[in-house]
Every structure is written in structure tokens, then in C-alpha cells.
PDB file of C-alpha atoms in Angstrom:
ATOM      1  CA  MET A   1     104.194 137.460  99.735  1.00 34.00           C
ATOM      2  CA  SER A   2     107.876 137.190 100.411  1.00 42.00           C
ATOM      3  CA  ASN A   3     110.245 134.806  98.689  1.00 53.00           C
ATOM      4  CA  SER A   4     110.045 132.320 101.576  1.00 88.00           C
ATOM      5  CA  LEU A   5     109.811 128.536 101.755  1.00 97.00           C
ATOM      6  CA  LYS A   6     106.593 128.869 103.775  1.00 97.00           C
ATOM      7  CA  GLN A   7     103.662 130.785 102.337  1.00 97.00           C
ATOM      8  CA  ILE A   8     100.717 131.502 104.632  1.00 97.00           C
ATOM      9  CA  PRO A   9      97.228 131.968 103.146  1.00 97.00           C
ATOM     10  CA  GLN A  10      96.414 135.474 101.945  1.00 96.00           C
ATOM     11  CA  ALA A  11      92.703 135.909 101.226  1.00 97.00           C
ATOM     12  CA  VAL A  12      92.306 137.987  98.046  1.00 98.00           C
ATOM     13  CA  GLU A  13      88.886 138.441  96.441  1.00 98.00           C
ATOM     14  CA  LEU A  14      89.394 137.866  92.716  1.00 98.00           C
ATOM     15  CA  SER A  15      85.741 138.360  91.786  1.00 97.00           C
ATOM     16  CA  GLN A  16      82.291 138.005  93.330  1.00 97.00           C
ATOM     17  CA  GLY A  17      82.352 134.747  95.307  1.00 98.00           C
ATOM     18  CA  VAL A  18      85.918 133.725  94.356  1.00 98.00           C
ATOM     19  CA  THR A  19      88.674 134.072  96.978  1.00 98.00           C
ATOM     20  CA  GLN A  20      92.316 133.238  96.340  1.00 98.00           C
ATOM     21  CA  LEU A  21      94.057 131.711  99.384  1.00 98.00           C
ATOM     22  CA  GLN A  22      97.406 130.835  97.832  1.00 98.00           C
ATOM     23  CA  ASN A  23      99.162 132.207  94.764  1.00 98.00           C
ATOM     24  CA  ILE A  24     102.586 130.637  94.264  1.00 97.00           C
ATOM     25  CA  ARG A  25     104.344 132.175  91.268  1.00 96.00           C
ATOM     26  CA  GLN A  26     107.914 132.205  89.984  1.00 94.00           C
ATOM     27  CA  GLU A  27     108.457 135.726  91.294  1.00 93.00           C
ATOM     28  CA  ASN A  28     107.446 134.928  94.894  1.00 92.00           C
ATOM     29  CA  SER A  29     108.759 131.365  95.171  1.00 94.00           C
ATOM     30  CA  GLY A  30     111.985 131.104  93.197  1.00 92.00           C
ATOM     31  CA  LEU A  31     110.592 128.046  91.407  1.00 97.00           C
ATOM     32  CA  ASN A  32     110.966 127.597  87.651  1.00 97.00           C
ATOM     33  CA  TYR A  33     108.745 124.573  86.992  1.00 98.00           C
ATOM     34  CA  ILE A  34     105.744 124.991  89.338  1.00 98.00           C
ATOM     35  CA  GLU A  35     103.067 127.585  89.947  1.00 98.00           C
ATOM     36  CA  PHE A  36     100.104 126.926  92.236  1.00 98.00           C
ATOM     37  CA  GLN A  37      96.822 128.459  93.371  1.00 98.00           C
ATOM     38  CA  VAL A  38      94.156 127.583  95.941  1.00 98.00           C
ATOM     39  CA  LEU A  39      90.743 129.151  95.377  1.00 98.00           C
ATOM     40  CA  GLU A  40      87.576 129.083  97.500  1.00 98.00           C
ATOM     41  CA  PHE A  41      84.158 129.617  95.893  1.00 98.00           C
ATOM     42  CA  GLU A  42      80.673 130.538  96.933  1.00 98.00           C
ATOM     43  CA  LYS A  43      77.972 128.497  95.199  1.00 98.00           C
ATOM     44  CA  GLY A  44      77.418 129.731  91.630  1.00 98.00           C
ATOM     45  CA  ALA A  45      80.672 131.697  91.401  1.00 98.00           C
ATOM     46  CA  THR A  46      82.915 131.256  88.345  1.00 98.00           C
ATOM     47  CA  TYR A  47      86.655 131.636  87.769  1.00 98.00           C
ATOM     48  CA  PRO A  48      87.886 131.926  84.143  1.00 98.00           C
ATOM     49  CA  GLU A  49      91.477 131.609  82.940  1.00 98.00           C
ATOM     50  CA  LYS A  50      93.353 131.559  79.655  1.00 98.00           C
ATOM     51  CA  LEU A  51      96.473 129.402  79.684  1.00 97.00           C
ATOM     52  CA  GLY A  52      99.600 130.409  77.845  1.00 96.00           C
ATOM     53  CA  LYS A  53     102.497 127.988  77.672  1.00 97.00           C
ATOM     54  CA  GLN A  54     101.415 126.166  80.815  1.00 98.00           C
ATOM     55  CA  GLU A  55      99.497 123.001  81.587  1.00 98.00           C
ATOM     56  CA  VAL A  56      97.216 122.793  84.632  1.00 98.00           C
ATOM     57  CA  CYS A  57      95.769 120.093  86.850  1.00 98.00           C
ATOM     58  CA  ILE A  58      92.569 121.284  88.551  1.00 98.00           C
ATOM     59  CA  VAL A  59      91.945 119.330  91.774  1.00 99.00           C
ATOM     60  CA  ALA A  60      88.490 119.511  93.386  1.00 98.00           C
ATOM     61  CA  LEU A  61      89.654 119.533  97.003  1.00 98.00           C
ATOM     62  CA  THR A  62      86.130 119.971  98.443  1.00 98.00           C
ATOM     63  CA  GLY A  63      82.638 120.515  97.069  1.00 98.00           C
ATOM     64  CA  LYS A  64      81.398 120.043  93.494  1.00 98.00           C
ATOM     65  CA  ILE A  65      82.468 122.000  90.439  1.00 98.00           C
ATOM     66  CA  THR A  66      81.800 122.216  86.710  1.00 98.00           C
ATOM     67  CA  VAL A  67      84.815 122.748  84.463  1.00 98.00           C
ATOM     68  CA  GLU A  68      84.369 124.110  80.935  1.00 98.00           C
ATOM     69  CA  VAL A  69      87.253 123.897  78.479  1.00 97.00           C
ATOM     70  CA  GLU A  70      86.222 125.753  75.345  1.00 90.00           C
ATOM     71  CA  GLU A  71      83.511 123.446  73.900  1.00 90.00           C
ATOM     72  CA  GLU A  72      83.759 120.682  76.515  1.00 96.00           C
ATOM     73  CA  VAL A  73      81.793 120.704  79.774  1.00 98.00           C
ATOM     74  CA  PHE A  74      82.531 118.416  82.742  1.00 98.00           C
ATOM     75  CA  LYS A  75      79.798 118.626  85.364  1.00 98.00           C
ATOM     76  CA  ASN A  76      79.578 117.814  89.077  1.00 97.00           C
ATOM     77  CA  LEU A  77      83.226 116.953  89.673  1.00 98.00           C
ATOM     78  CA  GLY A  78      84.302 116.415  93.274  1.00 98.00           C
ATOM     79  CA  THR A  79      83.531 113.714  95.815  1.00 98.00           C
ATOM     80  CA  ARG A  80      83.890 115.105  99.338  1.00 98.00           C
ATOM     81  CA  GLU A  81      82.946 117.816 101.809  1.00 98.00           C
ATOM     82  CA  SER A  82      86.345 117.591 103.521  1.00 98.00           C
ATOM     83  CA  VAL A  83      89.709 116.284 102.378  1.00 98.00           C
ATOM     84  CA  PHE A  84      89.708 114.287 105.625  1.00 98.00           C
ATOM     85  CA  GLU A  85      87.030 111.935 104.336  1.00 98.00           C
ATOM     86  CA  LYS A  86      90.161 110.232 102.931  1.00 98.00           C
ATOM     87  CA  ILE A  87      88.559 109.270  99.643  1.00 98.00           C
ATOM     88  CA  PRO A  88      90.010 110.234  96.244  1.00 98.00           C
ATOM     89  CA  THR A  89      88.536 113.166  94.357  1.00 98.00           C
ATOM     90  CA  ASP A  90      88.083 114.217  90.731  1.00 98.00           C
ATOM     91  CA  SER A  91      90.581 116.329  88.804  1.00 98.00           C
ATOM     92  CA  VAL A  92      90.912 117.749  85.289  1.00 98.00           C
ATOM     93  CA  TYR A  93      94.103 117.970  83.215  1.00 98.00           C
ATOM     94  CA  ILE A  94      94.243 120.784  80.642  1.00 98.00           C
ATOM     95  CA  SER A  95      97.165 121.352  78.316  1.00 97.00           C
ATOM     96  CA  ASN A  96      98.707 124.651  77.203  1.00 97.00           C
ATOM     97  CA  ASP A  97      96.966 127.327  75.088  1.00 97.00           C
ATOM     98  CA  HIS A  98      93.427 126.481  76.239  1.00 97.00           C
ATOM     99  CA  GLN A  99      90.782 128.585  77.953  1.00 97.00           C
ATOM    100  CA  PHE A 100      88.808 127.166  80.848  1.00 98.00           C
ATOM    101  CA  SER A 101      86.405 128.147  83.609  1.00 98.00           C
ATOM    102  CA  ILE A 102      85.520 126.635  86.985  1.00 98.00           C
ATOM    103  CA  THR A 103      82.020 127.090  88.452  1.00 98.00           C
ATOM    104  CA  ALA A 104      81.029 126.091  91.988  1.00 98.00           C
ATOM    105  CA  GLU A 105      77.944 123.858  92.037  1.00 98.00           C
ATOM    106  CA  THR A 106      77.769 123.663  95.845  1.00 98.00           C
ATOM    107  CA  ASP A 107      78.853 125.586  98.904  1.00 96.00           C
ATOM    108  CA  ASN A 108      82.225 124.799 100.512  1.00 95.00           C
ATOM    109  CA  VAL A 109      84.142 124.580  97.239  1.00 98.00           C
ATOM    110  CA  ARG A 110      87.917 124.665  97.439  1.00 98.00           C
ATOM    111  CA  VAL A 111      90.046 124.014  94.354  1.00 98.00           C
ATOM    112  CA  ALA A 112      93.784 123.617  93.762  1.00 98.00           C
ATOM    113  CA  LEU A 113      95.286 124.639  90.425  1.00 98.00           C
ATOM    114  CA  CYS A 114      98.693 123.100  89.720  1.00 98.00           C
ATOM    115  CA  TYR A 115     100.692 124.577  86.819  1.00 98.00           C
ATOM    116  CA  SER A 116     103.890 123.755  84.950  1.00 98.00           C
ATOM    117  CA  PRO A 117     105.454 125.017  81.710  1.00 97.00           C
ATOM    118  CA  SER A 118     104.198 123.162  78.642  1.00 97.00           C
ATOM    119  CA  GLU A 119     104.791 123.493  74.896  1.00 94.00           C
ATOM    120  CA  LYS A 120     103.213 120.265  73.592  1.00 95.00           C
ATOM    121  CA  GLN A 121      99.429 120.087  73.574  1.00 95.00           C
ATOM    122  CA  LEU A 122      98.011 116.887  75.034  1.00 97.00           C
ATOM    123  CA  PRO A 123      94.384 115.701  75.283  1.00 97.00           C
ATOM    124  CA  ILE A 124      92.153 117.218  77.943  1.00 97.00           C
ATOM    125  CA  LYS A 125      91.398 114.536  80.509  1.00 97.00           C
ATOM    126  CA  VAL A 126      89.046 114.162  83.442  1.00 98.00           C
ATOM    127  CA  ILE A 127      90.846 112.165  86.134  1.00 98.00           C
ATOM    128  CA  LYS A 128      87.999 110.576  88.048  1.00 98.00           C
ATOM    129  CA  ALA A 129      88.323 109.548  91.675  1.00 98.00           C
ATOM    130  CA  ALA A 130      88.229 105.915  90.535  1.00 98.00           C
ATOM    131  CA  ASP A 131      91.293 106.563  88.346  1.00 97.00           C
ATOM    132  CA  ASN A 132      93.441 107.405  91.402  1.00 98.00           C
ATOM    133  CA  SER A 133      95.676 104.565  92.512  1.00 97.00           C
ATOM    134  CA  ILE A 134      95.727 104.197  96.304  1.00 98.00           C
ATOM    135  CA  GLU A 135      98.751 103.115  98.344  1.00 97.00           C
ATOM    136  CA  GLN A 136      99.476 102.425 101.990  1.00 96.00           C
ATOM    137  CA  ARG A 137     103.176 103.208 102.454  1.00 94.00           C
ATOM    138  CA  GLY A 138     105.586 102.648 105.331  1.00 93.00           C
ATOM    139  CA  LYS A 139     105.501 100.876 108.685  1.00 92.00           C
ATOM    140  CA  TYR A 140     105.926 101.634 112.391  1.00 94.00           C
ATOM    141  CA  GLN A 141     105.748 105.445 112.773  1.00 96.00           C
ATOM    142  CA  ASN A 142     106.343 106.019 109.086  1.00 95.00           C
ATOM    143  CA  LYS A 143     102.871 105.236 107.727  1.00 96.00           C
ATOM    144  CA  ARG A 144     100.893 107.271 105.233  1.00 97.00           C
ATOM    145  CA  LEU A 145      97.989 106.924 102.806  1.00 98.00           C
ATOM    146  CA  VAL A 146      98.586 108.058  99.230  1.00 98.00           C
ATOM    147  CA  HIS A 147      96.174 108.976  96.410  1.00 98.00           C
ATOM    148  CA  ASN A 148      98.016 109.194  93.073  1.00 98.00           C
ATOM    149  CA  ILE A 149      96.297 111.753  90.822  1.00 98.00           C
ATOM    150  CA  LEU A 150      99.032 112.254  88.208  1.00 98.00           C
ATOM    151  CA  PRO A 151     101.786 109.686  88.884  1.00 97.00           C
ATOM    152  CA  ASP A 152     104.768 109.238  86.585  1.00 96.00           C
ATOM    153  CA  ASP A 153     103.474 105.934  85.175  1.00 95.00           C
ATOM    154  CA  VAL A 154     100.684 107.684  83.226  1.00 95.00           C
ATOM    155  CA  ASP A 155     101.348 109.889  80.210  1.00 95.00           C
ATOM    156  CA  THR A 156      98.504 112.370  80.811  1.00 96.00           C
ATOM    157  CA  ALA A 157     100.793 115.392  81.395  1.00 98.00           C
ATOM    158  CA  ASN A 158     104.018 116.823  79.995  1.00 97.00           C
ATOM    159  CA  SER A 159     105.567 117.799  83.330  1.00 97.00           C
ATOM    160  CA  LEU A 160     103.119 117.695  86.236  1.00 98.00           C
ATOM    161  CA  LEU A 161     103.105 115.048  88.962  1.00 98.00           C
ATOM    162  CA  VAL A 162     100.295 115.396  91.539  1.00 98.00           C
ATOM    163  CA  VAL A 163      99.585 113.300  94.652  1.00 98.00           C
ATOM    164  CA  GLU A 164      97.620 113.517  97.926  1.00 98.00           C
ATOM    165  CA  VAL A 165      99.121 112.207 101.192  1.00 98.00           C
ATOM    166  CA  TYR A 166      97.548 111.573 104.619  1.00 98.00           C
ATOM    167  CA  THR A 167      99.703 111.102 107.715  1.00 98.00           C
ATOM    168  CA  GLU A 168      98.312 110.298 111.156  1.00 98.00           C
ATOM    169  CA  GLY A 169      99.561 111.890 114.371  1.00 98.00           C
ATOM    170  CA  GLY A 170     102.851 110.504 115.658  1.00 98.00           C
ATOM    171  CA  ASN A 171     104.019 109.552 112.156  1.00 98.00           C
ATOM    172  CA  PHE A 172     106.485 110.993 109.683  1.00 97.00           C
ATOM    173  CA  SER A 173     106.115 111.174 105.916  1.00 97.00           C
ATOM    174  CA  SER A 174     108.365 112.159 103.043  1.00 96.00           C
ATOM    175  CA  TYR A 175     110.617 110.059 105.249  1.00 96.00           C
ATOM    176  CA  PRO A 176     113.303 108.796 105.497  1.00 96.00           C
ATOM    177  CA  PRO A 177     114.499 112.141 104.153  1.00 97.00           C
ATOM    178  CA  HIS A 178     114.748 112.003 100.371  1.00 97.00           C
ATOM    179  CA  LYS A 179     115.548 114.475  97.634  1.00 98.00           C
ATOM    180  CA  HIS A 180     115.189 114.820  93.876  1.00 98.00           C
ATOM    181  CA  ASP A 181     117.277 117.839  92.943  1.00 97.00           C
ATOM    182  CA  GLN A 182     119.886 116.397  90.561  1.00 96.00           C
ATOM    183  CA  ASP A 183     119.330 115.814  86.849  1.00 95.00           C
ATOM    184  CA  ASP A 184     121.246 112.540  87.058  1.00 94.00           C
ATOM    185  CA  LEU A 185     119.026 109.805  85.640  1.00 94.00           C
ATOM    186  CA  PRO A 186     118.715 106.906  86.128  1.00 95.00           C
ATOM    187  CA  ASN A 187     119.940 107.625  89.684  1.00 95.00           C
ATOM    188  CA  GLU A 188     117.996 110.802  90.479  1.00 96.00           C
ATOM    189  CA  SER A 189     115.672 113.233  88.708  1.00 97.00           C
ATOM    190  CA  PHE A 190     115.392 116.993  89.137  1.00 98.00           C
ATOM    191  CA  LEU A 191     111.918 117.872  90.409  1.00 98.00           C
ATOM    192  CA  GLU A 192     110.822 120.989  92.239  1.00 98.00           C
ATOM    193  CA  GLU A 193     107.966 120.443  94.693  1.00 98.00           C
ATOM    194  CA  THR A 194     105.232 122.244  96.614  1.00 98.00           C
ATOM    195  CA  TYR A 195     103.263 121.032  99.643  1.00 98.00           C
ATOM    196  CA  TYR A 196      99.771 122.410 100.272  1.00 98.00           C
ATOM    197  CA  HIS A 197      98.921 121.459 103.865  1.00 98.00           C
ATOM    198  CA  GLU A 198      95.630 121.002 105.723  1.00 98.00           C
ATOM    199  CA  MET A 199      95.197 119.816 109.328  1.00 98.00           C
ATOM    200  CA  ASN A 200      92.467 117.971 111.213  1.00 98.00           C
ATOM    201  CA  PRO A 201      91.463 119.497 113.604  1.00 98.00           C
ATOM    202  CA  SER A 202      92.256 122.715 111.771  1.00 98.00           C
ATOM    203  CA  GLN A 203      94.174 124.353 114.648  1.00 98.00           C
ATOM    204  CA  GLY A 204      96.891 121.715 114.296  1.00 98.00           C
ATOM    205  CA  PHE A 205     100.364 122.077 112.855  1.00 98.00           C
ATOM    206  CA  VAL A 206     103.145 119.908 111.455  1.00 98.00           C
ATOM    207  CA  PHE A 207     106.894 120.330 111.289  1.00 98.00           C
ATOM    208  CA  GLN A 208     108.659 120.332 107.937  1.00 98.00           C
ATOM    209  CA  ARG A 209     112.386 120.576 107.401  1.00 98.00           C
ATOM    210  CA  VAL A 210     113.944 121.487 104.041  1.00 98.00           C
ATOM    211  CA  TYR A 211     117.702 121.051 103.873  1.00 98.00           C
ATOM    212  CA  THR A 212     120.547 120.197 101.513  1.00 97.00           C
ATOM    213  CA  GLU A 213     123.432 117.795 101.970  1.00 95.00           C
ATOM    214  CA  ASP A 214     125.872 120.635 102.675  1.00 96.00           C
ATOM    215  CA  ARG A 215     123.327 122.495 104.895  1.00 96.00           C
ATOM    216  CA  SER A 216     123.626 125.652 102.785  1.00 96.00           C
ATOM    217  CA  LEU A 217     119.827 125.415 102.917  1.00 97.00           C
ATOM    218  CA  ASP A 218     118.499 124.215 106.284  1.00 97.00           C
ATOM    219  CA  GLU A 219     115.109 125.506 107.398  1.00 97.00           C
ATOM    220  CA  THR A 220     112.678 123.884 109.852  1.00 97.00           C
ATOM    221  CA  MET A 221     109.148 125.278 109.875  1.00 97.00           C
ATOM    222  CA  SER A 222     106.001 124.919 111.951  1.00 98.00           C
ATOM    223  CA  VAL A 223     103.376 124.625 109.226  1.00 98.00           C
ATOM    224  CA  GLU A 224      99.714 125.402 109.845  1.00 98.00           C
ATOM    225  CA  ASN A 225      96.417 124.850 108.068  1.00 98.00           C
ATOM    226  CA  LYS A 226      96.357 125.949 104.391  1.00 98.00           C
ATOM    227  CA  ASN A 227     100.061 126.875 104.370  1.00 98.00           C
ATOM    228  CA  VAL A 228     102.199 126.010 101.348  1.00 98.00           C
ATOM    229  CA  VAL A 229     105.819 124.886 101.664  1.00 98.00           C
ATOM    230  CA  VAL A 230     108.064 125.368  98.625  1.00 98.00           C
ATOM    231  CA  VAL A 231     110.849 122.826  98.043  1.00 98.00           C
ATOM    232  CA  PRO A 232     113.272 124.121  95.391  1.00 97.00           C
ATOM    233  CA  LYS A 233     115.875 121.493  96.344  1.00 98.00           C
ATOM    234  CA  GLY A 234     117.002 119.269  99.197  1.00 98.00           C
ATOM    235  CA  TYR A 235     115.450 116.824 101.640  1.00 98.00           C
ATOM    236  CA  HIS A 236     111.968 117.656 102.947  1.00 98.00           C
ATOM    237  CA  PRO A 237     110.523 115.367 105.695  1.00 98.00           C
ATOM    238  CA  VAL A 238     107.244 116.087 107.530  1.00 98.00           C
ATOM    239  CA  GLY A 239     106.470 115.204 111.183  1.00 98.00           C
ATOM    240  CA  VAL A 240     102.906 115.166 112.549  1.00 98.00           C
ATOM    241  CA  PRO A 241     102.203 115.748 116.286  1.00 98.00           C
ATOM    242  CA  ASP A 242      99.991 113.347 118.230  1.00 98.00           C
ATOM    243  CA  GLY A 243      96.246 113.971 117.996  1.00 98.00           C
ATOM    244  CA  TYR A 244      96.215 115.513 114.537  1.00 98.00           C
ATOM    245  CA  THR A 245      95.932 114.203 110.987  1.00 98.00           C
ATOM    246  CA  SER A 246      97.945 115.814 108.202  1.00 98.00           C
ATOM    247  CA  TYR A 247      96.835 116.161 104.593  1.00 98.00           C
ATOM    248  CA  TYR A 248      99.019 117.546 101.877  1.00 98.00           C
ATOM    249  CA  LEU A 249      98.726 117.921  98.142  1.00 98.00           C
ATOM    250  CA  ASN A 250     102.094 117.536  96.445  1.00 98.00           C
ATOM    251  CA  VAL A 251     102.926 119.041  93.069  1.00 98.00           C
ATOM    252  CA  MET A 252     106.206 118.085  91.406  1.00 98.00           C
ATOM    253  CA  ALA A 253     107.633 119.147  88.052  1.00 98.00           C
ATOM    254  CA  GLY A 254     110.972 119.379  86.321  1.00 97.00           C
ATOM    255  CA  PRO A 255     112.750 118.861  83.004  1.00 96.00           C
ATOM    256  CA  THR A 256     111.961 115.122  82.921  1.00 95.00           C
ATOM    257  CA  ARG A 257     108.679 113.650  84.157  1.00 96.00           C
ATOM    258  CA  ILE A 258     110.198 110.875  86.268  1.00 96.00           C
ATOM    259  CA  TRP A 259     110.119 110.639  90.068  1.00 97.00           C
ATOM    260  CA  GLN A 260     113.515 109.151  90.915  1.00 97.00           C
ATOM    261  CA  PHE A 261     114.641 110.123  94.406  1.00 97.00           C
ATOM    262  CA  HIS A 262     117.700 109.704  96.594  1.00 97.00           C
ATOM    263  CA  ASN A 263     117.359 108.806 100.289  1.00 96.00           C
ATOM    264  CA  GLU A 264     119.708 110.496 102.740  1.00 97.00           C
ATOM    265  CA  LYS A 265     122.205 107.736 103.490  1.00 96.00           C
ATOM    266  CA  ALA A 266     122.418 108.521 107.215  1.00 96.00           C
ATOM    267  CA  HIS A 267     118.727 107.652 107.676  1.00 96.00           C
ATOM    268  CA  GLU A 268     118.123 105.040 105.001  1.00 94.00           C
ATOM    269  CA  TRP A 269     118.569 102.243 107.556  1.00 95.00           C
ATOM    270  CA  ILE A 270     115.029 102.726 108.846  1.00 93.00           C
ATOM    271  CA  LEU A 271     113.682 101.139 105.666  1.00 92.00           C
ATOM    272  CA  ASP A 272     115.387  97.841 106.511  1.00 89.00           C
ATOM    273  CA  ARG A 273     114.047  97.391 110.071  1.00 87.00           C
ATOM    274  CA  GLN A 274     112.336  94.102 110.807  1.00 80.00           C
TER     275      GLN A 274
END
């Protein structure tokens, strides 16, 4: 894959019954704080991995999985056949220097693995669907549904922030345009970000723009099902055409695990409409 902001799925068979759709690494993304995979499994297939100095959040996007972390076994994780059931799912947080495996217990298993550098070992934690906080954000044509898997008000992880967002057709999200690319707390935090997109129906697309204040980076993309958009810096709004529903899984990470963003001043007025 090229070093591009948009990464299209590349089906790579890793082992019998395990297909890698996305593989976002430092060398193909330019990111320093996030790596990301999407894997699809046939029933009974297993994916093993040994972590170095990285933590991971395993998100059961669809189907049911068992996750083994050395001596611990977490069975039948996952709550939905499609992300568009719009119910939270189960996830597992694993800290650095552990070994783990994922086994598909059903057909139609799709899993996201969200990584960030980590030196300090923290407890392994199953994040059940019921542990997700749920928010309805925005008004008018700026509405979205949010499932918080790893928000910044829990101390489960060292660096990772993970959230699911649903946006209906005709609406914008990650809007008004905001950014978090300056290590300037308490005003703004530095967080890289990735967007893993799915569409319903699957032939749909969304538009995503990634741009900086000085426009030295300014790229607008048509983003299709199972694409990933990489946001190293800048503003990053998403627009959803009529008739389609957008899902995306956001991963954020940086030197400080705080989500403190800055709205683009030119568009901040939309928040104050009556």
C-alpha cells in the first residue's frame, strides 16, 4: 500500500481461514502512534500474535470470537451480525509484552485490532458491550450516534482511544471541523487518528476532507466500504450522502491520553444555532 491518507482494502490470506483486509503500519501510513488491522475469519480459524512494546484493543466488529491471553480465556465475545444493528459490541484490551490469540466461533467474523506504543503494563480487560457509554450528539444535519469503547475518562489504556460513530444520510460528523494536532494542553492535545469506514448499503460512499489551517495539507476523498482514512494532523470532517448510513471506528493515540480538540473558528458558529 502506498503512503496515502486513504487505504483501500487489500485481501491477504494470513493463514487458513484468516484474511487481512487492512494493515496500517508506520511504514505505510506515516503515523507514529497508531497501527491498525482488520481481519475476517472463517468459523474455527485462529489468529495468534505476540505483542512487543504495543498495547492493543481488539474490537469484535461482527460475529463471535474467543480471545486467549496466555492463561486467560474470554469466550463468545461479540454481539452483532452487522455493525449496522447499531448496538455496542465487546472488546478486549491487552497491554504490551503479552501473547494472545483470536478464534472465530461463528461465521461472518470481522475483527479490528487497534495498536499504540506502550511501555507500562496494565491489566487485561474485557470491555463488554454494556460498558460502552452511548451518546447522541449534534442537531439539525449534524447528528450522530456514538459508542465509546475506550474514552479518555477511563484509565484502561496507556494511549489508545477507541470509539464507534454512526451518521445517517444527509448528515455530517466530525463536524464542525475540528483538529487535535498540537501538544498544547489544556487548549489542545496531539492525537493521530484513523477512520475505518463501513457503509449501508455497502455500495455507498462518504466524503472526507483532511486539511490544515494553512492548507499545506488539503485532501478531499470519496471513501468507500472498508476503506481506512489516516489523519496525521488537521481537520477531518465526514459528509454522508442521502440514502446511506455511515459507520466508522475511530482510533486515536498520542503522547497524552486526553481528547482536547480545537474547532475551526470559521465554522464554529453552527454549534450556537437555535
